[in-house]
Short mmCIF file of C-alpha atoms and ligand atoms in Angstrom, two decimals:
data_model
loop_
_atom_site.label_atom_id
_atom_site.label_comp_id
_atom_site.label_asym_id
_atom_site.label_seq_id
_atom_site.Cartn_x
_atom_site.Cartn_y
_atom_site.Cartn_z
CA MET A 18 33.76 -99.28 -4.27
CA ASN A 19 36.87 -97.27 -4.07
CA SER A 20 35.55 -94.43 -6.20
CA ARG A 21 32.39 -94.19 -4.11
CA ARG A 22 34.37 -93.86 -0.92
CA GLU A 23 36.26 -91.03 -2.53
CA ILE A 24 33.16 -89.17 -3.65
CA ILE A 25 31.65 -88.90 -0.19
CA PRO A 26 34.66 -87.20 1.38
CA ILE A 27 34.76 -84.75 -1.50
CA THR A 28 31.17 -83.61 -0.92
CA TYR A 29 31.95 -83.40 2.78
CA ARG A 30 34.94 -81.29 2.00
CA LEU A 31 32.84 -79.11 -0.28
CA ALA A 32 30.00 -78.70 2.21
CA PRO A 33 31.51 -75.81 4.24
CA ALA A 34 32.35 -73.94 1.04
CA LEU A 35 28.81 -74.44 -0.22
CA LEU A 36 27.37 -73.28 3.07
CA LEU A 37 29.61 -70.26 3.05
CA ALA A 38 28.58 -69.39 -0.50
CA GLY A 39 24.93 -69.77 0.45
CA ALA A 40 25.36 -67.57 3.49
CA LEU A 41 27.13 -64.93 1.41
CA LEU A 42 24.35 -65.02 -1.14
CA LEU A 43 21.70 -64.58 1.56
CA ALA A 44 23.66 -61.82 3.25
CA SER A 45 24.11 -59.89 0.04
CA ALA A 46 20.42 -60.27 -0.73
CA TYR A 47 19.64 -59.00 2.75
CA LEU A 48 22.02 -56.07 2.42
CA ALA A 49 20.60 -55.25 -0.99
CA SER A 50 17.15 -54.94 0.53
CA ALA A 51 18.04 -53.39 3.91
CA GLY A 52 20.67 -50.97 2.60
CA PRO A 53 18.49 -48.80 0.37
CA LEU A 54 15.68 -48.84 2.93
CA ALA A 55 17.84 -47.35 5.66
CA GLN A 56 19.19 -44.95 3.10
CA THR A 57 15.76 -43.72 1.98
CA ALA A 58 14.70 -43.07 5.58
CA ASP A 59 17.86 -40.98 6.01
CA GLU A 60 17.12 -39.20 2.79
CA GLY A 61 13.56 -38.65 4.02
CA ARG A 62 14.88 -37.09 7.19
CA ALA A 63 17.03 -34.67 5.21
CA ILE A 64 14.10 -33.67 2.98
CA PHE A 65 11.86 -33.31 6.02
CA GLU A 66 14.27 -30.94 7.73
CA GLN A 67 14.60 -28.88 4.60
CA LYS A 68 11.04 -28.75 3.31
CA CYS A 69 8.56 -29.75 6.02
CA GLN A 70 9.94 -28.77 9.40
CA ALA A 71 8.89 -25.13 9.17
CA CYS A 72 5.26 -26.27 9.14
CA HIS A 73 5.26 -29.67 10.88
CA THR A 74 6.76 -31.34 13.92
CA ILE A 75 6.84 -35.03 14.71
CA GLY A 76 5.59 -35.20 18.27
CA GLY A 77 6.24 -31.52 19.03
CA GLY A 78 2.70 -30.20 18.52
CA ARG A 79 1.19 -28.33 15.61
CA LEU A 80 2.88 -25.48 13.74
CA VAL A 81 1.32 -24.28 10.50
CA GLY A 82 0.11 -27.83 9.86
CA PRO A 83 -0.75 -30.78 12.12
CA ASP A 84 1.74 -32.82 14.15
CA LEU A 85 2.82 -35.73 11.95
CA GLN A 86 3.51 -38.22 14.71
CA SER A 87 2.03 -41.61 13.71
CA VAL A 88 0.40 -40.09 10.63
CA THR A 89 1.36 -43.28 8.80
CA THR A 90 -0.95 -45.28 11.04
CA ARG A 91 -3.69 -42.62 10.88
CA ARG A 92 -3.83 -42.57 7.07
CA GLU A 93 -3.59 -45.06 4.22
CA ARG A 94 -0.22 -45.27 2.50
CA ALA A 95 -1.74 -44.61 -0.94
CA TRP A 96 -3.48 -41.49 0.36
CA LEU A 97 -0.26 -40.20 1.93
CA LEU A 98 1.66 -40.78 -1.30
CA SER A 99 -0.74 -38.64 -3.31
CA PHE A 100 -1.34 -36.03 -0.63
CA ILE A 101 2.32 -35.29 0.13
CA GLY A 102 3.13 -35.25 -3.59
CA THR A 103 0.17 -33.24 -4.88
CA PRO A 104 -1.98 -31.83 -2.05
CA ASP A 105 -3.39 -29.17 -4.39
CA ARG A 106 -4.64 -31.76 -6.87
CA MET A 107 -6.21 -33.83 -4.07
CA LEU A 108 -8.14 -30.76 -2.95
CA ALA A 109 -9.16 -29.82 -6.46
CA GLN A 110 -10.49 -33.35 -6.95
CA GLY A 111 -12.59 -32.97 -3.82
CA ASP A 112 -10.86 -35.72 -1.84
CA PRO A 113 -12.94 -35.90 1.38
CA ILE A 114 -9.99 -36.18 3.80
CA ALA A 115 -8.08 -33.33 2.14
CA THR A 116 -11.22 -31.18 2.22
CA GLN A 117 -11.81 -31.91 5.89
CA LEU A 118 -8.15 -31.27 6.76
CA LEU A 119 -8.29 -27.87 5.07
CA ALA A 120 -11.36 -26.92 7.11
CA GLU A 121 -9.68 -28.12 10.32
CA ASN A 122 -6.63 -26.00 9.53
CA ASN A 123 -8.34 -22.60 9.17
CA ASN A 124 -8.25 -22.94 5.38
CA VAL A 125 -4.46 -22.86 5.29
CA PRO A 126 -3.61 -25.24 2.45
CA MET A 127 -0.58 -27.50 2.39
CA PRO A 128 1.47 -26.29 -0.61
CA ASN A 129 2.59 -28.49 -3.50
CA LEU A 130 6.34 -28.63 -2.91
CA GLY A 131 7.18 -30.17 -6.28
CA LEU A 132 8.54 -33.41 -4.79
CA THR A 133 9.40 -36.41 -6.95
CA GLN A 134 7.78 -39.79 -6.35
CA SER A 135 10.99 -41.18 -4.86
CA GLU A 136 11.35 -38.20 -2.51
CA VAL A 137 7.82 -38.83 -1.27
CA GLU A 138 8.67 -42.52 -0.75
CA SER A 139 11.72 -41.54 1.28
CA LEU A 140 9.63 -39.13 3.36
CA LEU A 141 7.16 -41.91 4.10
CA ALA A 142 9.96 -44.28 5.11
CA TYR A 143 11.12 -41.60 7.51
CA LEU A 144 7.65 -40.78 8.84
CA GLU A 145 7.03 -44.47 9.49
CA ASN A 146 10.02 -44.65 11.77
CA PRO A 147 11.45 -41.21 12.61
CA ALA A 148 13.63 -42.49 15.43
CA GLY A 149 15.26 -45.10 13.16
CA ALA A 150 16.73 -42.74 10.60
CA GLY A 151 20.44 -42.03 10.78
CA GLN A 152 22.18 -41.89 14.12
CA ALA A 153 19.58 -39.46 15.35
CA THR A 154 18.11 -40.58 18.63
CA THR A 155 15.95 -37.52 19.09
CA GLN A 156 13.04 -36.55 16.89
CA PRO A 157 13.10 -33.18 15.22
CA GLN A 158 11.38 -30.52 17.26
CA ALA A 159 9.81 -27.26 16.30
CA PRO A 160 12.62 -24.92 15.33
CA THR A 161 12.45 -22.91 18.52
CA GLN A 162 14.11 -19.56 18.63
CA VAL A 163 13.80 -17.03 21.39
CA LEU A 164 12.84 -13.74 19.78
CA PRO A 165 13.64 -10.34 21.27
CA PRO A 166 10.65 -8.21 22.35
CA GLY A 167 8.81 -6.88 19.30
CA ASN A 168 7.43 -3.43 18.58
CA TYR A 169 4.21 -2.56 16.73
CA ALA A 170 5.44 0.64 15.10
CA ARG A 171 8.57 -1.03 13.75
CA GLY A 172 6.47 -3.93 12.45
CA TRP A 173 4.19 -1.46 10.65
CA LYS A 174 7.15 0.30 9.05
CA LEU A 175 8.74 -2.98 7.94
CA PHE A 176 5.44 -4.08 6.44
CA THR A 177 4.91 -0.87 4.47
CA GLY A 178 8.54 -0.55 3.43
CA GLU A 179 9.05 2.70 5.32
CA VAL A 180 11.98 0.86 6.92
CA ALA A 181 13.89 -1.49 4.59
CA LEU A 182 14.35 -5.14 5.50
CA VAL A 183 17.89 -5.93 6.68
CA GLY A 184 18.27 -8.91 4.34
CA GLY A 185 17.17 -6.91 1.30
CA GLY A 186 13.80 -8.63 0.80
CA PRO A 187 10.94 -6.66 -0.81
CA PRO A 188 8.42 -5.03 1.55
CA CYS A 189 5.44 -7.20 2.44
CA MET A 190 3.00 -4.54 1.27
CA GLY A 191 4.08 -5.06 -2.33
CA CYS A 192 2.19 -8.35 -2.33
CA HIS A 193 -0.05 -8.34 0.75
CA ASN A 194 -2.94 -6.39 2.15
CA VAL A 195 -3.39 -6.22 5.90
CA GLY A 196 -6.24 -4.61 7.83
CA GLY A 197 -6.91 -2.01 5.12
CA ILE A 198 -3.40 -0.58 5.41
CA GLY A 199 -2.47 2.58 3.52
CA ARG A 200 -4.61 4.70 1.26
CA TYR A 201 -4.54 2.28 -1.65
CA GLY A 202 -4.01 -0.93 0.32
CA GLY A 203 -1.30 -3.50 -0.31
CA GLY A 204 -0.65 -5.79 -3.26
CA SER A 205 -2.88 -8.72 -4.02
CA LEU A 206 -0.40 -11.34 -5.26
CA GLY A 207 -0.30 -12.85 -1.76
CA PRO A 208 -3.25 -13.47 0.59
CA ASP A 209 -4.71 -10.80 2.89
CA LEU A 210 -2.85 -11.06 6.20
CA THR A 211 -5.37 -9.33 8.51
CA GLN A 212 -6.20 -12.58 10.30
CA VAL A 213 -2.92 -14.39 9.70
CA TYR A 214 -2.04 -14.48 13.41
CA SER A 215 -5.10 -16.53 14.32
CA ARG A 216 -5.10 -18.49 11.06
CA LEU A 217 -1.59 -19.86 11.52
CA GLY A 218 -1.52 -19.59 15.32
CA GLU A 219 1.41 -18.01 17.16
CA PRO A 220 3.78 -21.01 16.81
CA GLY A 221 2.82 -21.38 13.14
CA LEU A 222 3.26 -17.69 12.32
CA THR A 223 6.54 -17.52 14.28
CA SER A 224 7.89 -20.40 12.24
CA ALA A 225 6.48 -18.95 9.01
CA LEU A 226 8.24 -15.61 9.56
CA ALA A 227 11.53 -17.37 10.28
CA ASN A 228 11.36 -19.67 7.25
CA PHE A 229 8.72 -18.51 4.73
CA PRO A 230 7.90 -22.13 3.80
CA PHE A 231 5.44 -21.06 1.07
CA PRO A 232 6.67 -21.70 -2.48
CA THR A 233 6.30 -18.18 -3.92
CA MET A 234 7.62 -16.46 -0.83
CA ALA A 235 10.47 -18.92 -0.40
CA ALA A 236 11.60 -18.09 -3.93
CA VAL A 237 11.41 -14.33 -3.35
CA PHE A 238 13.14 -14.45 0.05
CA THR A 239 15.91 -16.97 -0.72
CA GLY A 240 19.04 -15.61 0.97
CA LYS A 241 17.03 -12.63 2.26
CA ALA A 242 15.67 -14.03 5.52
CA LEU A 243 14.20 -11.67 8.13
CA ASP A 244 16.44 -11.16 11.14
CA PRO A 245 15.07 -12.07 14.62
CA GLN A 246 14.22 -8.45 15.48
CA GLU A 247 12.21 -8.07 12.27
CA GLN A 248 10.43 -11.36 12.94
CA ALA A 249 9.53 -10.19 16.47
CA ASP A 250 8.29 -6.77 15.27
CA LEU A 251 6.14 -8.28 12.53
CA LEU A 252 4.75 -10.88 14.95
CA VAL A 253 3.58 -8.15 17.35
CA PHE A 254 2.22 -6.14 14.42
CA PHE A 255 0.20 -9.11 13.09
CA ALA A 256 -1.07 -10.03 16.58
CA GLN A 257 -2.39 -6.48 17.12
CA VAL A 258 -3.87 -6.13 13.63
CA ASP A 259 -5.67 -9.45 14.17
CA ALA A 260 -7.01 -8.31 17.55
CA GLN A 261 -8.16 -4.86 16.26
CA GLY A 262 -9.30 -6.07 12.82
CA GLN A 263 -7.40 -3.17 11.23
CA ALA A 264 -3.87 -1.89 10.76
CA MET A 265 -3.64 1.42 12.59
CA PRO A 266 -0.74 3.73 11.74
CA PRO A 267 1.70 3.78 14.69
CA ALA A 268 0.65 7.23 15.93
CA VAL A 269 -3.04 6.27 15.99
CA PHE A 270 -2.14 2.96 17.58
CA ASP A 271 -0.24 4.73 20.37
CA ARG A 272 -3.10 7.14 21.04
CA TYR A 273 -5.52 4.23 21.01
CA PHE A 274 -3.48 2.43 23.63
CA TRP A 275 -3.11 5.48 25.81
CA PHE A 276 -6.85 5.99 25.58
CA TRP A 277 -7.78 2.42 26.46
CA GLY A 278 -5.00 2.18 29.01
CA LEU A 279 -6.29 5.24 30.86
CA THR A 280 -9.95 4.37 30.36
CA GLY A 281 -9.27 0.84 31.55
CA MET A 282 -7.59 2.13 34.69
CA ALA A 283 -10.43 4.57 35.32
CA LEU A 284 -13.00 1.81 34.89
CA LEU A 285 -11.08 -0.44 37.25
CA PHE A 286 -10.92 2.29 39.85
CA ALA A 287 -14.62 3.10 39.47
CA GLY A 288 -15.41 -0.60 39.80
CA MET A 289 -13.43 -0.83 43.01
CA VAL A 290 -15.18 2.18 44.48
CA ILE A 291 -18.63 0.97 43.47
CA PHE A 292 -18.43 -2.72 44.26
CA TRP A 293 -16.09 -2.99 47.18
CA PRO A 294 -18.23 -1.32 49.88
CA ARG A 295 -21.36 -3.04 48.56
CA GLN A 296 -19.83 -6.42 48.93
CA ARG A 297 -18.80 -5.59 52.47
CA LEU A 298 -22.32 -4.35 53.13
CA SER A 299 -23.92 -7.46 51.77
CA ILE A 300 -21.66 -9.63 53.89
CA SER A 301 -22.58 -7.80 57.07
CA GLU A 302 -26.19 -7.93 55.97
CA ALA A 303 -25.95 -11.66 55.51
CA LEU A 304 -24.45 -12.01 59.00
CA ARG A 305 -27.21 -9.90 60.47
CA ARG A 306 -29.83 -12.11 58.79
CA LYS A 307 -28.20 -15.22 60.15
CA ARG A 308 -28.51 -14.05 63.68
C1 HEC B 424 3.57 -24.07 4.40
C2 HEC B 424 3.35 -25.06 5.38
C3 HEC B 424 3.51 -26.53 5.05
C4 HEC B 424 4.61 -27.17 4.54
C5 HEC B 424 5.90 -26.55 4.08
C6 HEC B 424 4.30 -28.58 4.57
N1 HEC B 424 3.05 -28.78 5.04
FE1 HEC B 424 2.13 -30.59 5.28
N2 HEC B 424 0.43 -29.63 5.86
C7 HEC B 424 0.29 -28.27 6.02
C8 HEC B 424 -1.08 -27.97 6.41
C9 HEC B 424 -1.65 -26.59 6.67
C10 HEC B 424 -1.74 -29.20 6.49
C11 HEC B 424 -3.20 -29.45 6.83
C12 HEC B 424 -3.93 -29.80 5.56
C13 HEC B 424 -4.56 -28.62 4.88
O1 HEC B 424 -4.86 -27.61 5.51
O2 HEC B 424 -4.78 -28.74 3.65
C14 HEC B 424 -0.76 -30.23 6.14
C15 HEC B 424 -1.03 -31.60 6.12
C16 HEC B 424 -0.09 -32.59 5.94
C17 HEC B 424 -0.33 -34.01 6.04
C18 HEC B 424 -1.65 -34.67 6.43
C19 HEC B 424 -1.73 -34.69 7.93
C20 HEC B 424 -2.89 -35.48 8.47
O3 HEC B 424 -3.19 -35.31 9.65
O4 HEC B 424 -3.45 -36.26 7.73
C21 HEC B 424 0.85 -34.64 5.79
C22 HEC B 424 1.10 -36.13 5.82
C23 HEC B 424 1.82 -33.61 5.50
N3 HEC B 424 1.21 -32.37 5.60
C24 HEC B 424 3.13 -33.86 5.18
C25 HEC B 424 4.04 -32.88 4.81
C26 HEC B 424 5.37 -33.17 4.37
C27 HEC B 424 5.99 -34.54 4.29
C28 HEC B 424 5.95 -31.96 4.07
C29 HEC B 424 7.31 -31.70 3.51
C30 HEC B 424 7.63 -32.32 2.27
C31 HEC B 424 4.97 -30.93 4.33
N4 HEC B 424 3.83 -31.52 4.79
C32 HEC B 424 5.19 -29.56 4.16
C33 HEC B 424 1.27 -27.32 5.85
C34 HEC B 424 2.52 -27.55 5.34
C1 HEC B 425 6.66 -11.02 -4.03
C2 HEC B 425 5.45 -11.08 -3.32
C3 HEC B 425 5.47 -11.27 -1.82
C4 HEC B 425 6.14 -10.53 -0.88
C5 HEC B 425 7.05 -9.35 -1.11
C6 HEC B 425 5.75 -11.04 0.39
N1 HEC B 425 4.89 -12.09 0.23
FE1 HEC B 425 4.05 -13.22 1.70
N2 HEC B 425 3.13 -14.39 0.31
C7 HEC B 425 3.17 -14.19 -1.05
C8 HEC B 425 2.39 -15.23 -1.72
C9 HEC B 425 2.16 -15.37 -3.21
C10 HEC B 425 1.86 -16.05 -0.69
C11 HEC B 425 0.95 -17.29 -0.85
C12 HEC B 425 1.74 -18.55 -0.59
C13 HEC B 425 2.80 -18.78 -1.62
O1 HEC B 425 2.49 -19.19 -2.71
O2 HEC B 425 3.97 -18.49 -1.33
C14 HEC B 425 2.34 -15.49 0.58
C15 HEC B 425 2.05 -16.00 1.81
C16 HEC B 425 2.41 -15.44 3.04
C17 HEC B 425 2.02 -15.93 4.34
C18 HEC B 425 1.12 -17.12 4.60
C19 HEC B 425 -0.29 -16.59 4.61
C20 HEC B 425 -1.36 -17.60 4.80
O3 HEC B 425 -2.41 -17.20 5.32
O4 HEC B 425 -1.19 -18.75 4.43
C21 HEC B 425 2.59 -15.09 5.27
C22 HEC B 425 2.49 -15.20 6.77
C23 HEC B 425 3.32 -14.08 4.54
N3 HEC B 425 3.19 -14.32 3.18
C24 HEC B 425 4.00 -13.04 5.15
C25 HEC B 425 4.75 -12.09 4.46
C26 HEC B 425 5.55 -11.07 5.10
C27 HEC B 425 5.64 -10.86 6.61
C28 HEC B 425 6.18 -10.38 4.12
C29 HEC B 425 7.15 -9.24 4.27
C30 HEC B 425 8.30 -9.48 5.08
C31 HEC B 425 5.76 -10.96 2.84
N4 HEC B 425 4.90 -12.00 3.09
C32 HEC B 425 6.19 -10.53 1.60
C33 HEC B 425 3.86 -13.20 -1.72
C34 HEC B 425 4.69 -12.27 -1.11
#
């Protein structure tokens, strides 16, 4: 009898300790699962800013590639895992979504960035909940930079190497052709850039010139970024080459613009002379008919 009475109080006395131990166990289990998750989303954010942001925004519109807002609801997780990790292999295997995406993006492929499986997982954790990562309350936006006014002739000279790049990078012409430039054309290691302005779009090309987010170019231009003036000059150069379909030497380009500038003004003037009185005539004619 006595011993039984003693046992009950002991379990009562132990109960709080047991509860506490249980709570601690649960809490540590919770922390063990929640901790790394939050951490991978943070990690994903860091990788995104370093490797993706030059081509993608999250809710800021398209750059070189599509806006990635809610991409994790648009696509299956398994597809995203393989595509972000090895987009080139997906394309080579004829994956229908990858093929369609390429067509929708003017045949600009997403490069294989050599990410590890765990980096891709972190990126997905971040893309699933961009606002939740770190203390960041704002989502990353397109890296906007206001460029100074650009100049065609300077862009041409930077492209050909007639003027050296400030950062010490090699001239574009060593690896790229553009609009049949020069007597022998440019190099062929990189793609032909005649239509690059419309292929990447102005926001995409602007970002590309500021960051060179393409694997080969990134390696060549590490620590040798273009300065804002060079970016602006090349942007104007590419826009004009795209519009004309050819890269005119600066002197020809200037003459061409004088010619079309003057011709355009003459045409405008002629149009005014020809059409203005006629329209007035036809109005008075219409009034006369009404009466
Ligand atoms: C050089 C530019 C570039 C870089 C850098 C880049 N992407 Fe892309 N990305 C693209 C393009 C272009 C597409 C469109 C697909 C295509 O044309 O093959 C795309 C498509 C995607 C898609 C599919 C979008 C959809 O609507 O289904 C995802 C997801 C994606 N990229 C994630 C990333 C992530 C994550 C990174 C960074 C690790 C990254 N991209 C880096 C250019 C880029
Ligand atoms: C050492 C060779 C090399 C030099 C020099 C070089 N590029 Fe490139 N560029 C490439 C390669 C290769 C690619 C294809 C993507 C990749 O693998 O990097 C490329 C891709 C590009 C693209 C993307 C084209 C597209 O349609 O997807 C642009 C834009 C570009 N280069 C601009 C330039 C400019 C501007 C310069 C000069 C300031 C330059 N490149 C100098 C090798 C070079």
